[in-house]
Structures are given as C-alpha cells and as structure tokens.
C-alpha cells in the first residue's frame, strides 16, 4: 500500500494539471507522458512484490477496451512473461510434492527454460517416460504467505479508495471476494478437480473437445503445489498474425468461447473466471483451448438462474425488462428507480458490466473518466458473488476489442439461458 498510494497521488496531481490546460493536444501529451511513467512504475512494482500485485497487473493489462495503451503494452507481459525463478527452485518444489529424489523418476526429460511464468507458478515443457508431451506447473516458494499479506493490504486500500476517488464502486465487496478466491488458487488439487469437472460438463454438452479443448491431468500427477498436464500446442488467442496465417476467423474464436461460457455460467454454474489472453489459446484447427483453472467460481442457484433471466432480457432490447433483471441480481445504483432516466441508464450499465455489445459512442466506459456514467451514478452495492462474473465478462469484452469483432454475448448465450431455466 505504501508504494501504491504515491503513484495514485502523482496521478491526481496530473489530473489537476491536465484540467488546467485548454489545448486538447497539450492535455493528451501530459497524459501520454504520465501513462508511460505510471505503467513502468506499476510493472516494476508487480515484478518486485509479486504475489497478488501480479494478479492485479494481469487484469489491468488485459483491459485494452479502456485502459491506456501504454499500460496494456507493459502490463500484458505479466500474463505469462514474469521474470522466472531459477529452475532449481522449481525442481525442489516438485521433488517435495511428489516425494521423489529426482525428476527423472517421473519424466524422461524436463526443459529448464520455462514456457511461461506468471502470478504464482512457473510452467515447463517435459516429456513423459512413454514419450507423451506434457507441461509441469509448480508454485513459487513463499508466494502463498505473500499473497495473504497482500490481501490484507488490499482490503485497507479498497476502504481508502472507496472513501476518496473511487466512491463510484463497491470496492470493499471486490476486496472481500478476492479474499475468498485468491487462496483457492494455491491448491492445485482443487484446481485439478475443477478442471476435470468443467471438462466433463463441456464434454456432456458436446462442446469439448469439438470446439473447446481443456488439457487432461497426466498419470494423476497432481499435488497441492505441483501439477502435470497434457501439452497443448497453439498461439495466444490475440495473436492476430498467427490467426491470419492459420486462416482462423476471429469471430469463430469468440463464438466458441461464448458457447463455453454460456454452458459454464448459465447451465452448470461453475466457470473459469480468468480468461485473459495468457489462459486462452487458439489451435491450428480453429478450436480454442482453456488453461489454468486456478480461478474458478461456483455460483449459487439463485444467481445462476438470475443470470439466465438477465441475459434473456438483454435480447429483448426492452430497457424496463433489462433494468428489472439487472436489479434482480442485487446490483443497486445510486438512482431512484422511478426516475425517468433510471431504466435507460441501468440498461447501459447492464451491457457495460455484464455483456460485450458495443456501447453507444457517447458512453465512456473508462471508470476514471469524468464522463463515465459511474461518476454520475455510482454503484452503491455490487454482490461479491458477481465480481468474478464481472471480471470474466470484462475480459471477454476486451478480447472482442483485440480481435476486432463486435458481438453481444447475450446472443450466443440464448440457448444456454433457456436451458438453464429448465433445470
């Protein structure tokens, strides 16, 4: 917290400086310089403190739909390009978790250069003793303890921000949800169970592996801090050059993801809550792969059914029905429902927060903009259970922007919402 607040203060000073300028180009130059400085500062902060700060940085770097490009360019590296730890640390963790003296007791070979390094773990390519290709994911030492400290700091920071510059959102509920969810990410036994549960659910729906691929666990090699999974070859889902070279239509990528999320959210009520570009791959045959099930969320039946009704209301275009379904989820805006503009504004919120359709050109999605509806009509209450839904839908919106595809997930969700209400 002590290193975050000074950055926040500098940004508030920059805001005042920019507002004092009448020339638009001069204001843009001031902000461009500040964003370049700020993105480097926060990137370095995330790298040095690691833990939960990496998770925050990942999310910010994924939101190209409203985060300044300097921040996206810098922080997107945190998705899978965090400076790695020495392989000896990873090897030590694996030996302890699988109770072996040497990795060669389990594998034919392991590449010491990581495929990726991210928030809490590092990933290495390996060859099984029978020749199959796989990946090893092992946690960094001491990250769990650091994250617990980070969460306490986050709650204090959320309380401070909600009383100051971010009073427009229920920051305390967000911090509480992170407090519940983040510790789960350190239990790879749970991750494997959720991965296989969602794999089975999508297979039963006819989506896996025909449209969506989820890796299997190899030889039941899973422990609390290490896991071995099937190797899947592909490219990051926002690698437009590879998609073009492989003749993959970006729209089909979003359709496959939309169908998977319709099934997970609205039918099964258990979903992958972290679909940033480091966790979603496109395969050469056009299918989509989902990896890293550390962040999964199970919804209550009340919320699952409420989301079904909400997405069906979005299809009608009737702002009264949309507003009613949105409020039915427990979200409370600082506006009297009887106000003549209440339903229209609520419908804008509904799309901006929980769907992916393009917003009207006059609507500014950036929550830090003075023109944002959030500044004019704050969110008084946002149920903590919905935050991971908000997070997943925000990442899908960002992905649609990266891929240059305009789509409303509610249209893809239609059959799943109808099916979900019959259960």
mmCIF file of C-alpha atoms in Angstrom, residues 162 167-174 176 326-335 349 353 377-386:
data_model
loop_
_atom_site.group_PDB
_atom_site.id
_atom_site.type_symbol
_atom_site.label_atom_id
_atom_site.label_comp_id
_atom_site.label_asym_id
_atom_site.label_seq_id
_atom_site.Cartn_x
_atom_site.Cartn_y
_atom_site.Cartn_z
ATOM 1 C CA UNK A 162 -13.910 3.893 -1.720
ATOM 2 C CA UNK A 167 -16.590 6.021 -4.322
ATOM 3 C CA UNK A 168 -18.435 5.111 -7.532
ATOM 4 C CA UNK A 169 -17.970 1.351 -6.978
ATOM 5 C CA UNK A 170 -18.382 -1.140 -4.138
ATOM 6 C CA UNK A 171 -14.637 -1.681 -3.693
ATOM 7 C CA UNK A 172 -14.995 -3.393 -0.314
ATOM 8 C CA UNK A 173 -17.128 -6.189 -1.817
ATOM 9 C CA UNK A 174 -14.480 -6.675 -4.516
ATOM 10 C CA UNK A 176 -13.872 -9.486 0.092
ATOM 11 C CA UNK A 326 -30.251 -6.264 -13.586
ATOM 12 C CA UNK A 327 -31.636 -5.069 -10.262
ATOM 13 C CA UNK A 328 -32.831 -8.629 -9.627
ATOM 14 C CA UNK A 329 -29.171 -9.662 -9.434
ATOM 15 C CA UNK A 330 -28.793 -7.495 -6.339
ATOM 16 C CA UNK A 331 -26.952 -4.612 -8.010
ATOM 17 C CA UNK A 332 -28.005 -1.232 -6.616
ATOM 18 C CA UNK A 333 -27.347 2.064 -8.426
ATOM 19 C CA UNK A 334 -27.481 5.481 -6.820
ATOM 20 C CA UNK A 335 -30.606 6.489 -8.697
ATOM 21 C CA UNK A 349 -24.720 -0.366 -17.041
ATOM 22 C CA UNK A 353 -20.622 -4.551 -16.949
ATOM 23 C CA UNK A 377 -24.493 7.468 -10.914
ATOM 24 C CA UNK A 378 -22.270 5.356 -8.626
ATOM 25 C CA UNK A 379 -22.867 1.698 -7.858
ATOM 26 C CA UNK A 380 -23.923 1.521 -4.218
ATOM 27 C CA UNK A 381 -23.989 -2.259 -3.948
ATOM 28 C CA UNK A 382 -22.440 -4.952 -6.117
ATOM 29 C CA UNK A 383 -22.809 -8.512 -4.728
ATOM 30 C CA UNK A 384 -19.384 -10.041 -4.153
ATOM 31 C CA UNK A 385 -20.532 -13.291 -5.791
ATOM 32 C CA UNK A 386 -20.945 -11.439 -9.092
#
